[in-house]
CSV table of C-alpha atoms and ligand atoms in Angstrom, one decimal:
chain,number,residue,atom,x,y,z
A,30,MET,CA,109.1,62.8,148.4
A,31,THR,CA,110.5,63.5,145.0
A,32,VAL,CA,107.8,64.1,142.4
A,33,PHE,CA,109.1,63.1,138.9
A,34,ALA,CA,107.3,63.4,135.6
A,35,VAL,CA,107.8,61.1,132.6
A,36,LEU,CA,106.6,62.6,129.3
A,37,LEU,CA,105.8,60.1,126.6
A,38,ALA,CA,106.4,61.3,123.1
A,39,ALA,CA,107.4,58.1,121.4
A,40,GLY,CA,104.2,57.6,119.4
A,41,SER,CA,104.6,57.2,115.7
A,42,SER,CA,101.5,59.3,114.9
A,43,SER,CA,100.3,56.6,112.5
A,44,ARG,CA,96.7,57.7,113.1
A,45,PHE,CA,97.4,61.3,112.3
A,46,GLY,CA,98.4,61.1,108.6
A,47,ASN,CA,101.1,63.4,107.5
A,48,GLY,CA,103.8,64.5,109.9
A,49,ASN,CA,104.3,64.1,113.6
A,50,LYS,CA,101.3,65.5,115.4
A,51,LEU,CA,103.4,66.3,118.4
A,52,LEU,CA,105.4,68.9,116.3
A,53,ARG,CA,102.2,70.7,115.2
A,54,LYS,CA,102.1,74.2,116.4
A,55,LEU,CA,99.4,75.4,118.8
A,56,PRO,CA,98.0,78.9,118.3
A,57,ARG,CA,100.5,80.5,120.7
A,58,GLY,CA,103.3,79.2,118.5
A,59,GLU,CA,104.5,76.3,120.6
A,60,SER,CA,104.4,72.7,119.4
A,61,VAL,CA,102.0,70.2,121.0
A,62,TRP,CA,104.7,68.3,122.8
A,63,ARG,CA,106.5,71.4,124.1
A,64,ALA,CA,103.3,72.7,125.6
A,65,SER,CA,102.9,69.4,127.4
A,66,TYR,CA,106.5,69.6,128.5
A,67,ARG,CA,106.0,73.1,129.9
A,68,ALA,CA,102.8,72.1,131.8
A,69,LEU,CA,105.0,69.6,133.7
A,70,SER,CA,108.3,71.5,134.0
A,71,SER,CA,106.6,74.8,135.1
A,72,HIS,CA,104.5,73.0,137.8
A,73,PRO,CA,105.8,74.0,141.3
A,74,SER,CA,105.3,70.5,142.7
A,75,ILE,CA,107.2,68.6,140.0
A,76,ASP,CA,110.9,68.3,140.7
A,77,SER,CA,112.1,67.2,137.3
A,78,VAL,CA,111.0,65.8,134.0
A,79,GLY,CA,112.3,63.0,131.8
A,80,LEU,CA,111.4,62.4,128.2
A,81,VAL,CA,110.8,59.2,126.3
A,82,ALA,CA,110.5,60.1,122.7
A,83,SER,CA,110.9,59.4,119.0
A,84,PRO,CA,114.1,60.5,117.2
A,85,GLU,CA,112.5,63.7,115.8
A,86,ILE,CA,111.2,64.8,119.2
A,87,LEU,CA,114.5,64.0,120.8
A,88,ALA,CA,116.2,66.2,118.2
A,89,ASP,CA,113.7,69.0,119.0
A,90,ALA,CA,114.3,68.6,122.7
A,91,ALA,CA,118.1,69.4,122.5
A,92,GLY,CA,119.1,71.9,125.1
A,93,LEU,CA,116.0,71.6,127.4
A,94,PRO,CA,116.7,71.0,131.1
A,95,LEU,CA,115.5,67.4,131.1
A,96,ALA,CA,116.6,64.8,133.7
A,97,PHE,CA,117.0,62.4,130.7
A,98,ALA,CA,115.9,62.1,127.1
A,99,ILE,CA,115.7,58.5,125.8
A,100,GLY,CA,114.2,56.7,122.9
A,101,GLY,CA,110.9,54.9,123.2
A,102,GLY,CA,109.5,51.7,121.8
A,103,SER,CA,106.5,51.0,119.6
A,104,GLU,CA,104.2,50.1,122.6
A,105,ARG,CA,103.2,52.7,125.1
A,106,ALA,CA,103.8,50.4,128.1
A,107,GLY,CA,107.4,49.7,127.0
A,108,SER,CA,108.1,53.4,126.6
A,109,SER,CA,106.5,54.3,129.9
A,110,LEU,CA,108.4,51.5,131.7
A,111,ALA,CA,111.7,52.8,130.3
A,112,GLY,CA,111.0,56.3,131.6
A,113,ILE,CA,109.8,55.1,135.0
A,114,ILE,CA,112.9,52.9,135.5
A,115,ALA,CA,115.1,56.0,134.7
A,116,ALA,CA,113.3,58.0,137.4
A,117,PRO,CA,114.9,58.3,140.8
A,118,ALA,CA,114.3,55.4,143.2
A,119,GLY,CA,111.5,56.1,145.8
A,120,SER,CA,109.9,58.9,143.8
A,121,LEU,CA,106.3,59.5,143.0
A,122,VAL,CA,106.1,59.3,139.2
A,123,LEU,CA,103.6,61.0,136.9
A,124,VAL,CA,103.3,59.6,133.4
A,125,HIS,CA,101.9,62.1,130.9
A,126,ASP,CA,101.0,61.8,127.2
A,127,ALA,CA,102.8,64.5,125.2
A,128,ALA,CA,99.6,64.5,123.0
A,129,ARG,CA,97.8,66.2,125.9
A,130,PRO,CA,99.1,69.8,125.8
A,131,PHE,CA,96.2,71.4,127.9
A,132,ALA,CA,96.7,69.7,131.3
A,133,CYS,CA,96.3,72.6,133.7
A,134,ALA,CA,98.2,73.0,137.0
A,135,ALA,CA,95.1,72.5,139.1
A,136,LEU,CA,94.5,69.1,137.5
A,137,ILE,CA,98.2,68.1,138.1
A,138,ASP,CA,97.8,69.3,141.7
A,139,ARG,CA,94.8,67.0,142.2
A,140,VAL,CA,96.6,64.0,140.8
A,141,ILE,CA,99.7,64.5,142.9
A,142,ALA,CA,97.7,65.1,146.1
A,143,ALA,CA,95.5,62.0,145.6
A,144,ALA,CA,98.5,59.8,144.7
A,145,LYS,CA,100.4,61.0,147.8
A,146,GLU,CA,97.4,60.2,149.9
A,147,HIS,CA,96.2,56.9,148.3
A,148,GLY,CA,99.2,55.5,146.5
A,149,ALA,CA,98.0,55.9,142.9
A,150,ALA,CA,95.7,58.4,141.1
A,151,ILE,CA,94.5,59.3,137.6
A,152,PRO,CA,92.2,62.0,136.2
A,153,VAL,CA,88.9,60.9,134.7
A,154,VAL,CA,86.0,62.6,132.9
A,155,PRO,CA,82.5,61.3,132.6
A,156,VAL,CA,81.3,59.6,129.4
A,157,SER,CA,78.7,61.7,127.7
A,158,ASP,CA,77.9,59.5,124.7
A,159,THR,CA,75.8,56.4,125.1
A,160,ILE,CA,78.1,53.4,124.9
A,161,LYS,CA,77.1,50.3,122.8
A,162,VAL,CA,78.6,46.8,122.7
A,163,VAL,CA,78.7,45.9,119.0
A,164,ASN,CA,79.3,42.4,117.6
A,165,ASP,CA,79.4,41.9,113.8
A,166,SER,CA,77.6,45.2,113.2
A,167,SER,CA,74.8,44.2,115.5
A,168,ILE,CA,74.3,45.9,118.8
A,169,GLU,CA,74.6,43.4,121.6
A,170,LYS,CA,73.8,45.7,124.4
A,171,THR,CA,73.9,49.3,125.8
A,172,LEU,CA,76.0,49.9,128.8
A,173,ASP,CA,74.8,51.9,131.8
A,174,ARG,CA,77.2,54.9,131.6
A,175,THR,CA,76.6,56.0,135.2
A,176,ASN,CA,79.9,54.5,136.3
A,177,LEU,CA,81.8,54.9,133.0
A,178,PHE,CA,84.6,57.4,132.8
A,179,ARG,CA,87.4,58.2,130.3
A,180,ALA,CA,90.9,58.0,131.7
A,181,GLN,CA,93.3,61.0,131.1
A,182,THR,CA,96.9,61.6,132.0
A,183,PRO,CA,99.0,62.4,134.0
A,184,GLN,CA,98.7,59.1,135.9
A,185,ALA,CA,100.7,58.9,139.1
A,186,ALA,CA,102.0,56.2,141.5
A,187,SER,CA,105.2,55.2,143.2
A,188,ARG,CA,108.0,54.3,140.9
A,189,GLU,CA,108.3,50.8,142.3
A,190,ASP,CA,104.5,50.0,141.9
A,191,LEU,CA,104.6,51.3,138.4
A,192,ILE,CA,107.6,49.2,137.4
A,193,ARG,CA,106.1,46.0,138.8
A,194,ALA,CA,102.7,46.8,137.2
A,195,LEU,CA,104.1,47.5,133.7
A,196,GLN,CA,106.6,44.6,133.8
A,197,GLU,CA,103.7,42.2,134.5
A,198,ASN,CA,101.4,43.9,132.0
A,199,PRO,CA,103.4,44.8,128.9
A,200,SER,CA,100.4,45.5,126.7
A,201,ALA,CA,98.5,47.8,129.1
A,202,THR,CA,97.2,50.9,127.4
A,203,ASP,CA,97.7,53.0,130.4
A,204,GLU,CA,99.5,52.9,133.8
A,205,ALA,CA,96.2,52.6,135.8
A,206,SER,CA,95.1,49.4,134.0
A,207,ALA,CA,98.5,47.8,134.8
A,208,LEU,CA,98.2,48.9,138.4
A,209,GLU,CA,94.7,47.5,138.7
A,210,ALA,CA,95.9,44.2,137.3
A,211,ILE,CA,98.4,43.8,140.1
A,212,GLY,CA,95.8,44.8,142.7
A,213,VAL,CA,97.0,48.4,143.4
A,214,GLU,CA,94.0,50.6,144.2
A,215,VAL,CA,93.9,53.6,141.9
A,216,ARG,CA,92.1,56.8,143.0
A,217,ALA,CA,90.0,58.7,140.4
A,218,VAL,CA,90.2,62.5,140.6
A,219,ALA,CA,88.2,65.0,138.5
A,220,GLY,CA,89.8,65.4,135.0
A,221,VAL,CA,89.3,68.4,132.8
A,222,GLU,CA,87.4,68.2,129.4
A,223,ALA,CA,90.0,70.6,127.9
A,224,ASN,CA,92.7,68.0,128.6
A,225,VAL,CA,92.1,66.4,125.2
A,226,LYS,CA,94.4,63.9,123.6
A,227,ILE,CA,95.3,64.9,120.0
A,228,THR,CA,95.0,61.6,118.2
A,229,THR,CA,93.6,62.1,114.8
A,230,MET,CA,93.2,64.9,112.3
A,231,SER,CA,89.6,65.2,113.5
A,232,ASP,CA,90.9,66.3,116.9
A,233,LEU,CA,92.4,69.5,115.3
A,234,PRO,CA,89.0,71.3,115.3
A,235,ASN,CA,89.5,71.2,119.1
A,236,LEU,CA,92.4,73.5,118.5
A,237,VAL,CA,90.4,76.0,116.6
A,238,ARG,CA,89.2,78.2,119.4
A,239,THR,CA,87.8,81.6,120.0
A,240,PRO,CA,90.2,84.3,120.9
A,241,THR,CA,88.8,86.2,123.9
A,242,VAL,CA,90.1,89.4,125.3
A,243,GLY,CA,89.9,90.4,129.0
A,244,PHE,CA,90.6,93.8,130.3
A,245,GLY,CA,91.6,95.0,133.7
A,246,PHE,CA,92.3,98.3,135.5
A,247,ASP,CA,93.5,99.2,139.0
A,248,ILE,CA,94.6,102.2,140.9
A,249,HIS,CA,96.1,102.6,144.4
A,250,ALA,CA,97.3,105.7,146.3
A,251,PHE,CA,100.8,106.0,147.7
A,252,SER,CA,100.9,105.0,151.4
A,253,LYS,CA,102.0,107.3,154.2
A,254,ASP,CA,103.5,104.3,155.9
A,255,PRO,CA,107.2,104.4,155.2
A,256,GLY,CA,107.5,100.7,155.9
A,257,ARG,CA,105.3,99.6,153.0
A,258,LYS,CA,107.1,98.2,150.0
A,259,LEU,CA,106.3,99.1,146.4
A,260,MET,CA,105.4,96.0,144.5
A,261,LEU,CA,104.6,96.2,140.8
A,262,GLY,CA,104.2,93.1,138.6
A,263,GLY,CA,105.4,90.9,141.5
A,264,VAL,CA,108.7,92.8,141.6
A,265,GLU,CA,109.8,94.9,144.6
A,266,PHE,CA,111.0,98.4,143.7
A,267,GLU,CA,113.6,99.0,146.4
A,268,GLY,CA,113.7,102.3,148.2
A,269,GLU,CA,110.4,103.5,146.5
A,270,ARG,CA,107.3,104.6,148.4
A,271,GLY,CA,104.7,101.8,148.7
A,272,LEU,CA,101.1,101.9,147.8
A,273,GLU,CA,98.1,101.8,150.2
A,274,GLY,CA,95.9,98.7,150.1
A,275,HIS,CA,94.5,95.7,152.0
A,276,SER,CA,96.9,93.3,150.2
A,277,ASP,CA,100.4,94.2,148.9
A,278,ALA,CA,98.6,96.7,146.6
A,279,ASP,CA,100.4,95.5,143.5
A,280,VAL,CA,98.3,97.4,140.9
A,281,VAL,CA,99.9,95.6,138.0
A,282,LEU,CA,99.0,92.1,139.2
A,283,HIS,CA,95.5,93.3,140.2
A,284,ALA,CA,94.8,94.7,136.7
A,285,LEU,CA,96.2,91.5,135.2
A,286,THR,CA,94.2,89.3,137.5
A,287,ASP,CA,91.0,91.2,136.5
A,288,ALA,CA,91.9,90.9,132.8
A,289,LEU,CA,92.3,87.1,133.2
A,290,LEU,CA,89.0,86.8,135.1
A,291,GLY,CA,87.4,88.8,132.3
A,292,THR,CA,88.3,86.2,129.7
A,293,VAL,CA,86.3,83.5,131.4
A,294,GLY,CA,83.5,85.6,132.9
A,295,CYS,CA,84.5,85.0,136.5
A,296,GLY,CA,83.8,88.5,138.0
A,297,ASP,CA,86.6,90.5,139.4
A,298,ILE,CA,89.3,90.4,142.0
A,299,GLY,CA,87.1,92.0,144.7
A,300,VAL,CA,84.5,89.2,144.3
A,301,LEU,CA,87.1,86.4,144.6
A,302,PHE,CA,89.4,88.0,147.2
A,303,PRO,CA,87.3,90.5,149.2
A,304,ASN,CA,89.3,93.2,150.8
A,305,THR,CA,87.1,92.8,153.9
A,306,ASP,CA,88.6,89.3,154.4
A,307,PRO,CA,91.4,89.3,157.0
A,308,ALA,CA,92.9,86.3,155.2
A,309,PHE,CA,94.0,88.6,152.4
A,310,ALA,CA,95.5,91.3,154.6
A,311,GLY,CA,99.0,92.0,153.3
A,312,ALA,CA,98.5,89.2,150.8
A,313,ASN,CA,101.0,88.5,148.1
A,314,SER,CA,99.1,89.4,144.9
A,315,LEU,CA,100.9,86.6,143.0
A,316,ASN,CA,98.4,84.3,144.8
A,317,PHE,CA,95.5,86.2,143.2
A,318,LEU,CA,97.1,85.9,139.8
A,319,ARG,CA,97.8,82.2,140.3
A,320,GLU,CA,94.2,81.6,141.2
A,321,ALA,CA,93.0,83.4,138.1
A,322,VAL,CA,95.4,81.5,135.9
A,323,GLU,CA,94.0,78.3,137.3
A,324,LEU,CA,90.4,79.4,136.7
A,325,VAL,CA,91.3,80.1,133.0
A,326,GLY,CA,92.8,76.6,132.8
A,327,GLU,CA,89.8,75.0,134.4
A,328,GLU,CA,87.6,76.7,131.8
A,329,GLY,CA,89.7,75.2,129.0
A,330,GLY,CA,91.3,78.5,128.2
A,331,GLU,CA,94.8,78.8,126.8
A,332,ILE,CA,96.5,82.1,127.6
A,333,VAL,CA,98.2,83.5,124.5
A,334,SER,CA,99.5,87.0,125.4
A,335,ALA,CA,99.3,89.8,128.0
A,336,ASP,CA,99.8,93.5,127.5
A,337,ILE,CA,100.3,95.8,130.4
A,338,THR,CA,100.5,99.6,130.8
A,339,VAL,CA,101.7,101.2,134.0
A,340,LEU,CA,100.5,104.8,134.6
A,341,ALA,CA,102.9,106.6,136.9
A,342,GLU,CA,104.9,109.8,137.2
A,343,ASN,CA,107.3,108.0,139.5
A,344,PRO,CA,109.2,105.7,139.7
A,345,LYS,CA,110.5,104.8,136.2
A,346,LEU,CA,110.3,101.1,135.5
A,347,GLY,CA,113.9,101.1,134.3
A,348,THR,CA,115.6,97.7,134.7
A,349,ASN,CA,112.6,96.4,136.6
A,350,ARG,CA,110.6,96.3,133.4
A,351,GLU,CA,112.4,93.1,132.2
A,352,LYS,CA,112.0,91.6,135.7
A,353,ILE,CA,108.3,92.2,135.6
A,354,ARG,CA,108.1,90.6,132.1
A,355,GLU,CA,110.1,87.6,133.4
A,356,ARG,CA,107.9,87.2,136.5
A,357,ILE,CA,104.6,87.4,134.6
A,358,SER,CA,105.7,85.2,131.8
A,359,GLN,CA,106.6,82.5,134.4
A,360,GLU,CA,103.2,82.9,136.1
A,361,LEU,CA,101.2,82.8,132.9
A,362,ARG,CA,103.5,80.1,131.5
A,363,LEU,CA,104.1,82.1,128.4
A,364,PRO,CA,107.2,82.8,126.4
A,365,LYS,CA,108.6,86.2,127.5
A,366,ARG,CA,107.9,87.7,124.0
A,367,ARG,CA,104.2,87.2,124.6
A,368,VAL,CA,104.2,89.5,127.7
A,369,ASN,CA,104.6,93.2,127.1
A,370,VAL,CA,105.1,95.8,129.8
A,371,LYS,CA,104.8,99.5,128.9
A,372,ALA,CA,104.7,102.7,131.0
A,373,THR,CA,103.5,106.2,130.6
A,374,THR,CA,103.2,109.3,132.7
A,375,MET,CA,100.0,111.4,132.9
A,376,GLU,CA,101.9,114.6,131.8
A,377,GLY,CA,101.2,116.1,135.2
A,378,MET,CA,97.4,115.9,134.8
A,379,GLY,CA,95.0,114.3,137.3
A,380,ALA,CA,95.7,112.3,140.5
A,381,ILE,CA,98.4,110.2,138.9
A,382,GLY,CA,99.9,113.3,137.3
A,383,ARG,CA,100.1,114.9,140.8
A,384,ASN,CA,102.0,111.8,141.9
A,385,GLU,CA,99.3,110.7,144.4
A,386,GLY,CA,99.4,107.0,143.3
A,387,ILE,CA,100.0,104.5,140.5
A,388,ALA,CA,97.5,102.9,138.1
A,389,ALA,CA,97.8,99.9,135.7
A,390,MET,CA,95.8,98.6,132.8
A,391,ALA,CA,96.1,95.1,131.4
A,392,SER,CA,94.6,93.1,128.6
A,393,VAL,CA,95.0,89.4,128.2
A,394,THR,CA,94.2,87.2,125.1
A,395,VAL,CA,92.9,83.7,125.8
A,396,LEU,CA,91.8,81.0,123.4
A,397,LEU,CA,88.6,79.4,124.6
A,398,GLN,CA,87.2,76.1,123.4
B,4,MG,MG1,93.8,96.7,143.8
């Protein structure tokens, strides 16, 4: 089943005061709407993304690999409907607000999985404030908040259900309420507090976050097994001697994974992926990295940069350096210029200097809420 995402960026920002909030820059230098776009476009389960936007966002989107980029209306439901109609027939459609730049991949996974199984799904978070019904400045009653939740996006359902729901409910404030109104059951999955919607200037303090640095180190000896491949930074070094280890022994990804875990206080790679667990024998270390990236996202962290040093007498990184940067920037969902890869020899000193193995150090900067 095709999974298609519609990104809504047509809002006029009337509640935001000066300028389009979606063009505001986040700390890593990317605008709000582009961060939302990348959360969708980089997700492995999303086949393609279409944009419904205001003229200034459409101008900013020129050149991006979008399935379509069309103008939106003044009402959210109208813009959403236009995008859903433009999605491929028979697809599962996710509708996401461009004002939510911090939707992590794990959240998107949960929404897609639940929508595939139950037909429609949205992420929700519990209400922590006490909710009052107020009439003419007088409190009428206090609601029991046990069953009250705030709806987030992305919201997902089949294209055909969404079209029917929004055509019949043109003033719905989200897709789920339109679906509910036509009797489609909508599944609630766990949202993420960090997945905030930037609506007013007062939301901007949410963007003022604490930079946190994580550090990682790893070392592996060369293997005597001529069949082992040398993997560094997710890139195979063809014809080079491999490293010994339970997994694929990618020291660069191990150091990087540890650095990521360090930013959110989640222990180390050995705790998460024990080398006594046969499930991880020969494991592709990209899986460890992906898990760590998800953990950072779940903790509300935004990865800002990564800096890596490889310690080896041999081999030289050569042209693989750029391949490693490419690979890691994809995995961390970072612009390539925010991922640095360096190498040094040990000037013949110590175990690395005697060419007995390879080590790597990594530091990662994350902004935490
Ligand atoms: Mg290791």
